[in-house]
Tab-separated table of C-alpha atoms in Angstrom:
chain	number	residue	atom	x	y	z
B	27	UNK	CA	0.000	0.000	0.000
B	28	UNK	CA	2.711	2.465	0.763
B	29	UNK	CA	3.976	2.126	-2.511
B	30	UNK	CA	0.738	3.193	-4.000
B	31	UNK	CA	0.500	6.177	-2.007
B	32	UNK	CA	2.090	8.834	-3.723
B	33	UNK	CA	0.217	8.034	-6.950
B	34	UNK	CA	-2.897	8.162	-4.993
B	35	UNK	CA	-2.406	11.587	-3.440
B	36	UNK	CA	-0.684	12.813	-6.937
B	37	UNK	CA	-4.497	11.914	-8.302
B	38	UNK	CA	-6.325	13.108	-5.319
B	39	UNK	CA	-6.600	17.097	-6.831
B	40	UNK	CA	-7.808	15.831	-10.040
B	41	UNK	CA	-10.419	13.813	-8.409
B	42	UNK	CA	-11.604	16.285	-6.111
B	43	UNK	CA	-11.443	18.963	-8.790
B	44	UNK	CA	-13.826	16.599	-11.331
B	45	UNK	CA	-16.079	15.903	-8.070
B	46	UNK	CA	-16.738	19.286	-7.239
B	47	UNK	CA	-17.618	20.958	-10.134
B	48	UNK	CA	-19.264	17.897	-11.554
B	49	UNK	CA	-21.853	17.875	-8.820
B	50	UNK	CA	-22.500	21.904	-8.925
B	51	UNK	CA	-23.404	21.535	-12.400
B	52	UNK	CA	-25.213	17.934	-12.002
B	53	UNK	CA	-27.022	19.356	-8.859
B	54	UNK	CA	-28.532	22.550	-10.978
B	55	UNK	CA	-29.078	20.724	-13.941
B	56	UNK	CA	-31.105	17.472	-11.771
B	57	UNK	CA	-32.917	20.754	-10.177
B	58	UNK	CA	-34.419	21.607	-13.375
B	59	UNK	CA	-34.897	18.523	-14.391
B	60	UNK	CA	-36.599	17.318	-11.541
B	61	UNK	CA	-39.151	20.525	-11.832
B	62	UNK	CA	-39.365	19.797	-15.386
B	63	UNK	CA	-40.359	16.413	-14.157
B	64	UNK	CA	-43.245	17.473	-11.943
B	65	UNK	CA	-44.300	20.621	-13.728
B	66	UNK	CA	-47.361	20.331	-16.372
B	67	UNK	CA	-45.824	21.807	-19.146
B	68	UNK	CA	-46.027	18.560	-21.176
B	69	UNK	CA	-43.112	19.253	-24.198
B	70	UNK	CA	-40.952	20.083	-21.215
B	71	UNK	CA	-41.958	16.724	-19.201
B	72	UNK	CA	-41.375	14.154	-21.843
B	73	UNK	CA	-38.223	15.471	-22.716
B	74	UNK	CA	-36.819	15.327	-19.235
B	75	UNK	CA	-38.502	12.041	-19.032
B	76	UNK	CA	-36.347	10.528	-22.124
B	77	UNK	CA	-33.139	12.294	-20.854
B	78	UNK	CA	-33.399	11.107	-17.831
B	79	UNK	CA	-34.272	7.744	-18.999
B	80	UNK	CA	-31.009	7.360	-21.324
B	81	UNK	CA	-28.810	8.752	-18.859
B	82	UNK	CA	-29.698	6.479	-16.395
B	83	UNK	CA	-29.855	3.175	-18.266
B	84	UNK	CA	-26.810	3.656	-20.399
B	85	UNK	CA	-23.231	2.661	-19.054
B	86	UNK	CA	-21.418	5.625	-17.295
B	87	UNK	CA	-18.229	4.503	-19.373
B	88	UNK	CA	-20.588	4.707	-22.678
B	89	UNK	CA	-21.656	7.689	-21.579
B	90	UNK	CA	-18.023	9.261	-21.919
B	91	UNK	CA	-16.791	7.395	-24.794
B	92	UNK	CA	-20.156	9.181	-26.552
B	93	UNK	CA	-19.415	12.545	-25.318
B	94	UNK	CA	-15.792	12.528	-25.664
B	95	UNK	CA	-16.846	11.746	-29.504
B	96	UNK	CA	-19.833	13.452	-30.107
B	97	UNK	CA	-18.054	17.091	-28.834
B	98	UNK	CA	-15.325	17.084	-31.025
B	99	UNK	CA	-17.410	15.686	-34.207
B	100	UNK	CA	-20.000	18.860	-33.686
B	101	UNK	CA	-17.351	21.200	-32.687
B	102	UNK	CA	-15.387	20.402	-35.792
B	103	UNK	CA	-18.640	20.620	-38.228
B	104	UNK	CA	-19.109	23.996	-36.788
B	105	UNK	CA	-15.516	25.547	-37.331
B	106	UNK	CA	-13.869	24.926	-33.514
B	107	UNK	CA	-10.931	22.947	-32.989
B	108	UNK	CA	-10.989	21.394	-30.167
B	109	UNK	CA	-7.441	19.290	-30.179
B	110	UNK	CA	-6.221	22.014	-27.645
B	111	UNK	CA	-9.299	21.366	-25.295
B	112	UNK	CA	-8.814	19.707	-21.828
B	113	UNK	CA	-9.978	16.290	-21.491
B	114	UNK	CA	-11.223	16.444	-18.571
B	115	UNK	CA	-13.773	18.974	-19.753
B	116	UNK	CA	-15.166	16.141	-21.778
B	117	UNK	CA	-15.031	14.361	-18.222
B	118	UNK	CA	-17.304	17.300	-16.315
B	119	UNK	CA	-19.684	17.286	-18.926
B	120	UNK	CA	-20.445	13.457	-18.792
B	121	UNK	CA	-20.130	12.884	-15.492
B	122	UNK	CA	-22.731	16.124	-14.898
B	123	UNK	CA	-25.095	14.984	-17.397
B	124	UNK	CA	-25.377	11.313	-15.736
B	125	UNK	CA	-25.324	12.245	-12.147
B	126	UNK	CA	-27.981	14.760	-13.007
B	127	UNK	CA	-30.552	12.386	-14.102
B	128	UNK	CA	-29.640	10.739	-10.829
B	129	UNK	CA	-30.350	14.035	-8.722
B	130	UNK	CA	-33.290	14.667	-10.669
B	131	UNK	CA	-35.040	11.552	-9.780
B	132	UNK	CA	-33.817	12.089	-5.905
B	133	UNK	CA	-35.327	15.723	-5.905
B	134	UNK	CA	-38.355	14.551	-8.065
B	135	UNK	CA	-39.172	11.416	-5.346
B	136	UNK	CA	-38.444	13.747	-1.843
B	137	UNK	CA	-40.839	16.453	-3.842
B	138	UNK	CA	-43.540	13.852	-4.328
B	139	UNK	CA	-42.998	12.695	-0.403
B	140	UNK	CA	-44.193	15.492	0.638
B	141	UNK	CA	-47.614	15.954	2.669
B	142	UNK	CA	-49.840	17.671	0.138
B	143	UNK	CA	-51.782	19.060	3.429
B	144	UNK	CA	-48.868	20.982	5.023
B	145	UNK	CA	-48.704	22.910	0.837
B	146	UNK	CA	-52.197	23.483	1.668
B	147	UNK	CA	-52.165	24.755	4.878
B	148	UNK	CA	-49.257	27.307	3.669
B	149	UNK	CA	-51.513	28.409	0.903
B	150	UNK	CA	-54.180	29.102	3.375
B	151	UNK	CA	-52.245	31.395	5.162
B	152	UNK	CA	-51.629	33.463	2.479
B	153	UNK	CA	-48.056	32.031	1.824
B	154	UNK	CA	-46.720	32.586	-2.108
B	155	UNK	CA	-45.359	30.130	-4.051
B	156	UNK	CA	-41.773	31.571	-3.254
B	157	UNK	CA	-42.317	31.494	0.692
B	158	UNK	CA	-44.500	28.244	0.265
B	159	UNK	CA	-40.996	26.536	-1.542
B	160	UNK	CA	-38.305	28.505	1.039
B	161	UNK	CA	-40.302	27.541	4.158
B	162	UNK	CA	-42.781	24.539	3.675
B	163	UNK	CA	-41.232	22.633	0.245
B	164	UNK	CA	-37.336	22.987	0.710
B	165	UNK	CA	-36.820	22.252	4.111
B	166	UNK	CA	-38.501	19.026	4.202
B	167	UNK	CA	-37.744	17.732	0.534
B	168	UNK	CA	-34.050	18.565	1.416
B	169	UNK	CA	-33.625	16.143	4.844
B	170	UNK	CA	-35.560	13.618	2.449
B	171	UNK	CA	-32.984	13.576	-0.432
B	172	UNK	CA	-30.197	14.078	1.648
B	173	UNK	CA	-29.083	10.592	2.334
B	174	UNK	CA	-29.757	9.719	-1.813
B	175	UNK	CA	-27.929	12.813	-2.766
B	176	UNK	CA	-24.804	12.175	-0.480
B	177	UNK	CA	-24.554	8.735	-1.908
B	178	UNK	CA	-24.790	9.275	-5.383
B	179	UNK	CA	-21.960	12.256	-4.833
B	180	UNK	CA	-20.131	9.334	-2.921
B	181	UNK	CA	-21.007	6.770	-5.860
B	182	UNK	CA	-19.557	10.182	-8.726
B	183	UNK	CA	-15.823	10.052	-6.618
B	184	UNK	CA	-15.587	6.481	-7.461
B	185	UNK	CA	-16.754	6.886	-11.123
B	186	UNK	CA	-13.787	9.929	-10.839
B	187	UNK	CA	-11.122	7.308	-11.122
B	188	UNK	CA	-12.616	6.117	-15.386
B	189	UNK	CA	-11.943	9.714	-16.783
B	190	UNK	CA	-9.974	9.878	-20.220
């Protein structure tokens, strides 16, 4: 193991660095999605639906080989060269786009957990939506998701250690 050990903390900012600004994006992005999700704008509904469907029954590994392809191919058709480009952009991307379906579905099931009475009562004291989210909705979808969301986070470090 000591041998290992320098490699392993030479690695460590890389992984962190992918981690961290993976989940911010994946975490606004499953946010949307999630609200997408629930909302009743239809057009918007079925395409989170599908998105989140692909994302998360495809391969995570399939997931970058696609994106670390796809990028480049559109780039190129539209005039950017992207040879200079950091791989590990293609990295954040995928691993934000996957782990976002993930969050989405978290957010979406602690949303749909909630006691419809308690959005009630809020309305009935005169609450708006933005109150009736900040005070009723967010506080209890939050300690719901919370255990979900830390382990898919814990789940994305792992996944760290496959980028190109």
């Amino acid at each position: 193991m000591k041998q290992y050990l320098p490699a392993l903390l030479k690695a460590l900012p890389t992984t962190l660095y992918l981690l961290f600004i993976s989940v911010f994006f994946a975490l606004i992005l499953g946010f949307f999605l999630a609200w997408a999700e629930v909302g009743r704008i239809r057009p918007l509904k079925g395409i989170a639906s599908v998105f989140i469907s692909f994302m998360r029954g495809t391969p995570m590994l399939v997931q970058i080989l696609l994106i670390f392809i796809l990028i480049p191919m559109i780039a190129y058709q539209n005039g950017v060269d992207t040879n200079n480009w950091n791989p590990s952009l293609y990295a954040i991307v995928a691993f934000s786009l996957n782990e976002s379906a993930f969050f989405a579905e978290i957010f979406r099931s602690a949303y749909l957990s909630l006691d419809r009475g308690q959005m009630e009562a809020a309305e009935s004291l005169g609450m708006n939506k933005w109150q009736l989210f900040r005070r009723v909705i967010f506080p209890q979808a939050a300690a719901s998701a919370l255990p979900n969301t830390t382990n898919m986070i814990l789940e994305l470090m792992k996944n760290t250690s496959i980028e190109p």
